[in-house]
Short mmCIF file of C-alpha atoms in Angstrom, two decimals:
data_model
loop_
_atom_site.label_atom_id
_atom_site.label_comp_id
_atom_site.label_asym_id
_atom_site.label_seq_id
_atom_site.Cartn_x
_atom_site.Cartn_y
_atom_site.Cartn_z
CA UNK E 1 126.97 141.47 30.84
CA UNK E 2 125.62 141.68 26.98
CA UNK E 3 126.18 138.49 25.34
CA UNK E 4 128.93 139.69 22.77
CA UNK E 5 131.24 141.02 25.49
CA UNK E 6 133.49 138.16 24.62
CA UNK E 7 133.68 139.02 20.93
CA UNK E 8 134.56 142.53 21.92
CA UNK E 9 136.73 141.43 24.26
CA UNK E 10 138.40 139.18 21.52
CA UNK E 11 138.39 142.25 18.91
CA UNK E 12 139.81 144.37 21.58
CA UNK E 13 142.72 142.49 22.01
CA UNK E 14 143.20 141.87 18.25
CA UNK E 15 143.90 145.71 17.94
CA UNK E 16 145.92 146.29 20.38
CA UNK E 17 148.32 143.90 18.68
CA UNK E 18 149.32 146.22 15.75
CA UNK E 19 149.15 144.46 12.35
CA UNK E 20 149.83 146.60 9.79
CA UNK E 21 150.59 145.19 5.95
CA UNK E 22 154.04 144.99 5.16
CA UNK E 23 155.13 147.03 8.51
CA UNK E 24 154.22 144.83 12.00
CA UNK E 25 155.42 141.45 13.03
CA UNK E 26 151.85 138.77 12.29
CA UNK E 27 153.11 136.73 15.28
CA UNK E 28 151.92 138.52 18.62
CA UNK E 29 148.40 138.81 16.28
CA UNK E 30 148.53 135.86 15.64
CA UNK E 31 149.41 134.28 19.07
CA UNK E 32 145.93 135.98 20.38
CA UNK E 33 143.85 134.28 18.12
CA UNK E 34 145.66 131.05 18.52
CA UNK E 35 145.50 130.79 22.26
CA UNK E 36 141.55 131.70 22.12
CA UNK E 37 141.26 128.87 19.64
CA UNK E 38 143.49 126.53 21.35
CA UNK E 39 141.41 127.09 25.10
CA UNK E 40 138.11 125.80 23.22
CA UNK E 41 139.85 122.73 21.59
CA UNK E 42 139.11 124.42 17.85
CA UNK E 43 141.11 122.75 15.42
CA UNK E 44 143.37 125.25 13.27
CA UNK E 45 146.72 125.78 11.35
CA UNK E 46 148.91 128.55 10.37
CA UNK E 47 149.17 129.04 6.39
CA UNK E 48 152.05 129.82 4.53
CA UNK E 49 153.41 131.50 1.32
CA UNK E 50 155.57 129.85 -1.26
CA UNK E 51 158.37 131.33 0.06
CA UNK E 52 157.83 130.50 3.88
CA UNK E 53 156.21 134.09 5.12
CA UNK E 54 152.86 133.02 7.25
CA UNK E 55 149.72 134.71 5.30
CA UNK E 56 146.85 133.46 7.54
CA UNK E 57 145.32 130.89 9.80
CA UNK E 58 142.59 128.37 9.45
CA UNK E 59 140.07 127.03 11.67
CA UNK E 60 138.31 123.76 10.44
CA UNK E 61 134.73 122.80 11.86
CA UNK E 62 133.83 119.11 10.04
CA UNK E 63 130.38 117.80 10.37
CA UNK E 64 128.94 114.73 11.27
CA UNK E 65 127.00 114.43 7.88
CA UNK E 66 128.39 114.82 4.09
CA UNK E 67 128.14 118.05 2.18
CA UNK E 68 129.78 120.86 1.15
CA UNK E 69 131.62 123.30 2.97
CA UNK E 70 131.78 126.77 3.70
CA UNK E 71 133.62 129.34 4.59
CA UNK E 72 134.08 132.88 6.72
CA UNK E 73 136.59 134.94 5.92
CA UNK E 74 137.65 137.97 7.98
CA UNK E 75 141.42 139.58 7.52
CA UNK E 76 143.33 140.64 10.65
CA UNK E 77 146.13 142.47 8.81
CA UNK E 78 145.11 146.09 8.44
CA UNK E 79 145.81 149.49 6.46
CA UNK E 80 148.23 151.96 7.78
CA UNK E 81 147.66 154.38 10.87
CA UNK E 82 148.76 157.45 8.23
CA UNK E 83 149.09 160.05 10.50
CA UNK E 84 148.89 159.38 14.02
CA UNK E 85 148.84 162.70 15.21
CA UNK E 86 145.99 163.74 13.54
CA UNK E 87 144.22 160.85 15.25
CA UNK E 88 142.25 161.73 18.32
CA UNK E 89 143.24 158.56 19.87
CA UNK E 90 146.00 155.65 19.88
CA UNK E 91 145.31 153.64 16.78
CA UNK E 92 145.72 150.53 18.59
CA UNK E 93 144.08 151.84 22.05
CA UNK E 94 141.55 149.14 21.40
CA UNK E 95 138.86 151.18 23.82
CA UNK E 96 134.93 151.23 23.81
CA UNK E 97 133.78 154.85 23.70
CA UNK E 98 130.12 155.72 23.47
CA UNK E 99 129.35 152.48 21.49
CA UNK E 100 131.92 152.32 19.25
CA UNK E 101 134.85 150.65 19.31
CA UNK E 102 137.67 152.30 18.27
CA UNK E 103 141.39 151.26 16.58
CA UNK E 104 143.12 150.45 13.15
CA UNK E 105 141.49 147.43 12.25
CA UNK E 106 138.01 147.66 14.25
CA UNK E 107 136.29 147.37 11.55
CA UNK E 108 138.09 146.32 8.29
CA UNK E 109 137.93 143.29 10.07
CA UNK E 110 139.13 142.40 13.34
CA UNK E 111 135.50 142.58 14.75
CA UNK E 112 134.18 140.24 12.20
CA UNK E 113 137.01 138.30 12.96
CA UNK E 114 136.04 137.92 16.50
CA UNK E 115 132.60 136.75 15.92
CA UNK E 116 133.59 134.82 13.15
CA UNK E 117 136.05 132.96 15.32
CA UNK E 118 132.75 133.02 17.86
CA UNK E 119 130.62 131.09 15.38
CA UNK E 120 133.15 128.56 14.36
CA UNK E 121 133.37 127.68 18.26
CA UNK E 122 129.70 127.51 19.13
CA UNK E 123 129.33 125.33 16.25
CA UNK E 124 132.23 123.15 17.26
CA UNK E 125 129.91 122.36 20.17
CA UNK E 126 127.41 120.78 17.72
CA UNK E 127 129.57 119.01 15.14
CA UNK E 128 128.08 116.37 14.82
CA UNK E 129 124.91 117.89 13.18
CA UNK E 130 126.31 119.64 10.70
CA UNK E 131 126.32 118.71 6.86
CA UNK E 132 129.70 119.32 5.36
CA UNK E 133 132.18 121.68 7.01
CA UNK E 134 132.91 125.70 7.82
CA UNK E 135 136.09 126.88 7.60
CA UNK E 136 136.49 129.86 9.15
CA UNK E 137 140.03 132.02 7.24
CA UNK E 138 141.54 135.02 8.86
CA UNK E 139 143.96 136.59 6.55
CA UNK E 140 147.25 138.33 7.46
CA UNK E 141 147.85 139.24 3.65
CA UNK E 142 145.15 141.11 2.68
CA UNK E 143 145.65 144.80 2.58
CA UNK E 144 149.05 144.22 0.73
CA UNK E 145 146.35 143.33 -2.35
CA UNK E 146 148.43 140.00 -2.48
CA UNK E 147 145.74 137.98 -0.95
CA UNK E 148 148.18 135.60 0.60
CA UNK E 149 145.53 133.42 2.99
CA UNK E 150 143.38 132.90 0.33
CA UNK E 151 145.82 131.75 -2.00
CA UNK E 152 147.51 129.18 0.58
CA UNK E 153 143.54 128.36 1.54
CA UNK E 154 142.87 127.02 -1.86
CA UNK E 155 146.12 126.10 -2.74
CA UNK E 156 146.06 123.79 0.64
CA UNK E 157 145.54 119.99 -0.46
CA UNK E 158 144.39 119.48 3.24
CA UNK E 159 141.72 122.07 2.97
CA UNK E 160 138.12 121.26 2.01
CA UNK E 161 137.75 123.34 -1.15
CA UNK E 162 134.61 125.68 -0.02
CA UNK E 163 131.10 125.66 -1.87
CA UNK E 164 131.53 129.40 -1.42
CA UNK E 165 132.71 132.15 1.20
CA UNK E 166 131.47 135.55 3.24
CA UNK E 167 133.88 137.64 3.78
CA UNK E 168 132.92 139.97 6.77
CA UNK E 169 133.69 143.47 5.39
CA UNK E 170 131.96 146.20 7.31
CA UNK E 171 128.67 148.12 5.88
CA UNK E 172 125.34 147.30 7.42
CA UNK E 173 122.62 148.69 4.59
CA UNK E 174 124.42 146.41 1.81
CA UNK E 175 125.37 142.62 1.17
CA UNK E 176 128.69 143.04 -1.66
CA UNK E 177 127.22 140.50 -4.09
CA UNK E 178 129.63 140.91 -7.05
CA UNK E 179 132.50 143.59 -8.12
CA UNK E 180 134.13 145.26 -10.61
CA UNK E 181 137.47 143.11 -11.71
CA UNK E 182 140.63 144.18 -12.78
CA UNK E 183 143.66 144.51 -15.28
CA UNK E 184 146.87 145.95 -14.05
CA UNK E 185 150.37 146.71 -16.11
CA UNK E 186 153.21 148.75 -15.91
CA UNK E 187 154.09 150.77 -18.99
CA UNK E 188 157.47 151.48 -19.81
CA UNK E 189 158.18 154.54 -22.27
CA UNK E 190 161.43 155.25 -23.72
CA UNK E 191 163.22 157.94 -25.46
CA UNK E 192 166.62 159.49 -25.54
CA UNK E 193 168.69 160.19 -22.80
CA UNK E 194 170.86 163.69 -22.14
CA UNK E 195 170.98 166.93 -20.54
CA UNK E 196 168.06 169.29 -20.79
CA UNK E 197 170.37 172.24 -21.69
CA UNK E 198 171.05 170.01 -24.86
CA UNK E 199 169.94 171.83 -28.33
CA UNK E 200 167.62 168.79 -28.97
CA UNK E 201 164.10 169.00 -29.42
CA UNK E 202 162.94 165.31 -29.50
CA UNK E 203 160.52 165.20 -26.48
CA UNK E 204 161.83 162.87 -23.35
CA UNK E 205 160.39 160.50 -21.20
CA UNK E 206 158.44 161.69 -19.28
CA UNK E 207 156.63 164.50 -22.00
CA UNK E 208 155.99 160.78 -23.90
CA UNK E 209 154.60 159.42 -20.82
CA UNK E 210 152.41 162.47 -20.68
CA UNK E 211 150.89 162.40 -23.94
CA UNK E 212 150.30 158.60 -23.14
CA UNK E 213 148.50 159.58 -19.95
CA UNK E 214 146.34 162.10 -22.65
CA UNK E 215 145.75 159.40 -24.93
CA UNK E 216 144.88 156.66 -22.13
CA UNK E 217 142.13 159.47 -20.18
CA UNK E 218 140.54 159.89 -23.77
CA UNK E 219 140.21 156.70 -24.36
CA UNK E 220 136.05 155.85 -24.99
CA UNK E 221 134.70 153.15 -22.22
CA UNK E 222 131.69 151.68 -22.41
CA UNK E 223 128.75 152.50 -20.17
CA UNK E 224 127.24 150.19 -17.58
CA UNK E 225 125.06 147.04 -19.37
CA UNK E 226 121.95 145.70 -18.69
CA UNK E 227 123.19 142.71 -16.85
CA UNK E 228 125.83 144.74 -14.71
CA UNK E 229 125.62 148.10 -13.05
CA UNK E 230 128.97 149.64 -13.51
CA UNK E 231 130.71 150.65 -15.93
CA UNK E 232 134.65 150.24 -16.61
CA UNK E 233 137.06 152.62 -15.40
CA UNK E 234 140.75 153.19 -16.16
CA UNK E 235 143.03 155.33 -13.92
CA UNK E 236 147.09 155.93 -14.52
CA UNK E 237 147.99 155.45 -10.27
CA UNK E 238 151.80 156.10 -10.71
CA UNK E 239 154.63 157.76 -12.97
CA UNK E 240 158.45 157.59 -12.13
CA UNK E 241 160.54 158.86 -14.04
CA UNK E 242 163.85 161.30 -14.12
CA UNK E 243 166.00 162.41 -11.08
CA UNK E 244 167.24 165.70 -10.97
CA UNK E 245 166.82 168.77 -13.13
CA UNK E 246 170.09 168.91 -15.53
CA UNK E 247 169.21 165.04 -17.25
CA UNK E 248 166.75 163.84 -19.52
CA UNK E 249 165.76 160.53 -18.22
CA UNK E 250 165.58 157.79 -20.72
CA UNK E 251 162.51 156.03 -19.19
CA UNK E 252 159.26 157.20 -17.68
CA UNK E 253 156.83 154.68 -16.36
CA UNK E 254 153.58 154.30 -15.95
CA UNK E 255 151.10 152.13 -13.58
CA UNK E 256 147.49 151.50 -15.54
CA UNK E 257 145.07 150.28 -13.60
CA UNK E 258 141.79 149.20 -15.05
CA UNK E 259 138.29 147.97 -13.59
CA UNK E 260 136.81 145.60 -16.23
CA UNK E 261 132.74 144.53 -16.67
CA UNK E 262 131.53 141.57 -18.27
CA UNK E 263 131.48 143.80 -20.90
CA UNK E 264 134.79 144.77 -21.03
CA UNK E 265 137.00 142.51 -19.76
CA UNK E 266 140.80 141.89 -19.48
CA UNK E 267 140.89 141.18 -22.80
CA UNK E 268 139.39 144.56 -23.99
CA UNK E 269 141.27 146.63 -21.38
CA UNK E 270 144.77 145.35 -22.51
CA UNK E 271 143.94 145.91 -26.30
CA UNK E 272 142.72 149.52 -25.36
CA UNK E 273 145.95 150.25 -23.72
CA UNK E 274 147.99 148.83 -26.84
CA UNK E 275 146.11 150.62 -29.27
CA UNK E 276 147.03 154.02 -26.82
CA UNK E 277 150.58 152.47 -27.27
CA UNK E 278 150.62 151.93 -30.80
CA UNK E 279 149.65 155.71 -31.42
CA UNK E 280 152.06 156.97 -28.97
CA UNK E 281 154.67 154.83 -30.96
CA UNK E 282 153.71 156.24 -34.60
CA UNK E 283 152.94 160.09 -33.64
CA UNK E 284 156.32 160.24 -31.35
CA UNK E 285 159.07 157.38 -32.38
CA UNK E 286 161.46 156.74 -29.85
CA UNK E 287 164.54 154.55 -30.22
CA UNK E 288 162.86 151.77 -28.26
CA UNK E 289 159.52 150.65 -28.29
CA UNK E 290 156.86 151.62 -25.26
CA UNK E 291 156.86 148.33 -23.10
CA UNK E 292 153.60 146.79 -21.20
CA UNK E 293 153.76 144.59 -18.40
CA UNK E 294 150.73 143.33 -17.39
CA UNK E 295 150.67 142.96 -13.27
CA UNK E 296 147.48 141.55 -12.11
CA UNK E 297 144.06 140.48 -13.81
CA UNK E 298 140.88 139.62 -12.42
CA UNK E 299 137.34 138.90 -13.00
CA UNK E 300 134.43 140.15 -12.34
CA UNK E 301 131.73 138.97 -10.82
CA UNK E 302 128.15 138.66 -9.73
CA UNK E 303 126.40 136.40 -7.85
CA UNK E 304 122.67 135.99 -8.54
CA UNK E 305 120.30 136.96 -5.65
CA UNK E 306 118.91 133.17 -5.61
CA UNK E 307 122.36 132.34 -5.61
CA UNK E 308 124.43 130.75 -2.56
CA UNK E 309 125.59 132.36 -0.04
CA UNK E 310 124.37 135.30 -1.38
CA UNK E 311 120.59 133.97 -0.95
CA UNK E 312 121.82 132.71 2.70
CA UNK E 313 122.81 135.82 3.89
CA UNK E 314 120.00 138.16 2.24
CA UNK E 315 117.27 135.57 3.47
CA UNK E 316 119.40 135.64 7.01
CA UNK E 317 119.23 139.51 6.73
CA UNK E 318 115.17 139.83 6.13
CA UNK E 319 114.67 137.29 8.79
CA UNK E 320 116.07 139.23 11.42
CA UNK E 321 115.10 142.77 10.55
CA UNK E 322 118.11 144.68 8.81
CA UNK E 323 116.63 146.42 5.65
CA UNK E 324 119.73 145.18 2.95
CA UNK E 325 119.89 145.21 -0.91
CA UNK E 326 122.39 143.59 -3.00
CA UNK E 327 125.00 145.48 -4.40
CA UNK E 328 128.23 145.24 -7.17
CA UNK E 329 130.96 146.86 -5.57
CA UNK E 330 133.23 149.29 -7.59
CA UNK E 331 136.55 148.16 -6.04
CA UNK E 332 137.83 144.72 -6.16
CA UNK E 333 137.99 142.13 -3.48
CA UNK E 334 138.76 138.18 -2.57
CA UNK E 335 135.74 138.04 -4.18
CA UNK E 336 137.24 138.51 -7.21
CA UNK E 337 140.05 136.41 -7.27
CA UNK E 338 137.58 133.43 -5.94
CA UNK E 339 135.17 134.43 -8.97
CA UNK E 340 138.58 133.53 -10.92
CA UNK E 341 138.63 129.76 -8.64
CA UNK E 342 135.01 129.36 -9.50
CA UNK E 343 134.13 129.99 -6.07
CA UNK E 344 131.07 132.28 -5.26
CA UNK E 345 131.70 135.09 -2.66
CA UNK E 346 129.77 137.54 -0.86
CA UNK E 347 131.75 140.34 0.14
CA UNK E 348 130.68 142.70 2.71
CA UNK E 349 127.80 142.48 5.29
CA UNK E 350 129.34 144.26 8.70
CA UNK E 351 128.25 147.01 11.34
CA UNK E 352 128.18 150.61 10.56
CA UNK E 353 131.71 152.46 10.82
CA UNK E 354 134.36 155.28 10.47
CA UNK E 355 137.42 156.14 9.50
CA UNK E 356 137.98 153.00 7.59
CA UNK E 357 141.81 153.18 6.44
CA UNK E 358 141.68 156.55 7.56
CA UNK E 359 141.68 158.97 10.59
CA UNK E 360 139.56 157.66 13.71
CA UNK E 361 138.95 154.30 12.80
CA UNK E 362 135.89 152.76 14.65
CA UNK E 363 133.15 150.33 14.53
CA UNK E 364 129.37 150.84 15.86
CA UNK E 365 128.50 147.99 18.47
CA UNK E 366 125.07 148.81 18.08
CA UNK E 367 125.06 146.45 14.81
CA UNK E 368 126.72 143.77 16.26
CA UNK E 369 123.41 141.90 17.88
CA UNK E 370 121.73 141.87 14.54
CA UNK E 371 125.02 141.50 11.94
CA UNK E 372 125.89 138.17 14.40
CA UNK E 373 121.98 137.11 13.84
CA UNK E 374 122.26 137.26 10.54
CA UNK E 375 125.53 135.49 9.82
CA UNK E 376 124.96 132.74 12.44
CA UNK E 377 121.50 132.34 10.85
CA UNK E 378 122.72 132.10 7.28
CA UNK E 379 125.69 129.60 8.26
CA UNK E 380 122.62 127.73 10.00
CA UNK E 381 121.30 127.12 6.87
CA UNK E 382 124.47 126.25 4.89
CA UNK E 383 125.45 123.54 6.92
CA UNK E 384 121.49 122.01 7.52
CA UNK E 385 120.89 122.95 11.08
#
């Protein structure tokens, strides 16, 4: 029997408890992970939201020797099946076919869950020689974009805080090393209510919200710096507005969202989308001003390559044979909002896959030898062993 059976066996059973964000019930999840943790005698603990919800659990591995700790995070939440039937099997069959194993949440992350919870117990077994801690954090909150088990992680006063964190998304030829941040709002824009067979001419709404959505795509972004490879980006996701065909609606809004730079950060990106306003406001009047709300804002980030964990993992990684490079992700992560707790991140070193939040989602096994290598080798050398 190959020597990760078990953590495919463990990942298995992971997806055939169905854990969609915001749809399926965390608890039978959960209960899996708990009772593998419990039958090895690894200390953990559910964490919870402000409000009560559970967001994740934590397992806790304390050394015999002071230092820092360290963390693993994996999330066992997971995107949406979308449309089943256009999947050519169950999303949550869980099966092995041809090397890959395939279900919602094989690999974005319930197999780096699995070996992550793997690690944390073979370590367990050698407490005693480790400097500092690992804390290994599997997330039920993450594809909601709330981030819930990180928040209650480092919002915890019984938690070590951790020296830094790998977070085990998938992708074999890259370790995530930084990303792209963020600035999110709302925009609100008004105008006068009525029927559209009215003899007014004032434009509504939504043809303000329109012009806005002109103004916003020709607004000039910088290009990519010296010191960070992308550039900023700003997309309009959303627009509601109106019901019907007979009524003018008297609000139309907008969702902005923004990915900042070092060189543009939230800071730049809200003043570009008041300046947008502003125009809007003075070429069009309205009898209320456009409204912004902002949502969400967060760094970015970039770790150094001599930086840990980054330098962990990558010297991990040319140790045991995967070719890797570092790479600044366009979308943003945990890594970003731990950038924003001063907390370095890696984020993303997994196996191969397809169909991620998609059709046919499935992870190559094939990887598995060498990504476990690597990330048992790296957390070797974190923790002085």
């Amino acid at each position: 029997m190959s020597p990760y059976a078990d953590v495919v066996a463990l990942a298995q059973q992971l997806i055939r408890r169905p854990s969609r964000a915001g749809i399926d019930d965390y608890g039978p999840v959960l209960a899996v992970l708990e009772d593998w943790l419990a039958e090895r005698e690894l200390p953990h603990r559910r964490l919870y939201e402000e409000q009560g919800g559970v967001v994740g659990l934590l397992v806790e591995v304390p050394g015999g020797r002071p230092g820092p700790w360290w963390a693993l995070d994996a999330c066992v939440d997971t995107a949406p099946y979308g449309d089943e039937g256009a999947w050519s099997f169950p999303p949550d069959c869980g099966e092995v076919a041809g090397g890959w194993l395939r279900g919602r949440g094989a690999a974005d992350s319930k197999l780096a869950a699995a070996m992550f919870c793997h690690l944390a117990a073979e370590l367990h077994g050698r407490s005693d020689a480790l400097r500092g801690g690992l804390a290994v954090l599997l997330d039920v909150d993450e594809h909601t974009g709330g981030f819930g088990g990180a928040r209650a992680y480092l919002a915890d006063p019984e938690a070590a805080r951790p020296a830094g964190v790998m977070i085990g998304y998938p992708g074999l030829d890259e370790v995530v090393v930084g990303g792209r941040g963020l600035w999110r709002a709302t925009v609100a824009v008004h105008a006068d209510s009525g029927h559209s067979g009215s003899r007014r001419t004032t434009p509504g709404a939504v043809s303000r919200a329109a012009e806005l959505v002109r103004l916003l795509d020709a607004a000039a972004l910088p290009p990519a710096g010296p010191d960070f490879p992308l550039p900023p980006k700003l997309t309009v996701t959303s627009c509601h507005g109106g019901q019907g065909f007979s009524v003018v609606p008297g609000v139309c809004e907008l969702g902005v969202d923004i990915r900042t730079t070092p060189g543009f950060d939230a800071h730049a990106a809200e003043r570009l989308v008041r300046e947008a306003v502003t125009e809007l406001d003075t070429r069009l009047p309205a009898p209320r001003p456009t409204r912004i709300t902002p949502v969400a804002s967060w760094p970015p980030y970039r770790l150094e390559k001599d930086q840990q964990p980054a330098a962990a993992l990558l010297d991990a990684a040319a140790a045991e044979g995967p070719t890797v490079r570092a790479k600044t992700a366009g979308p943003s992560n945990i890594g970003n909002l731990l950038a924003g707790e001063g907390i370095p991140a890696t984020a993303g070193f997994g196996v191969r896959y397809e169909g991620l939040h998609g059709v046919d989602e499935r992870a190559c096994l094939a990887d598995l030898p060498a990504v476990h290598a690597v990330y048992r080798r790296a957390v070797f050398t974190l923790l002085g062993l």
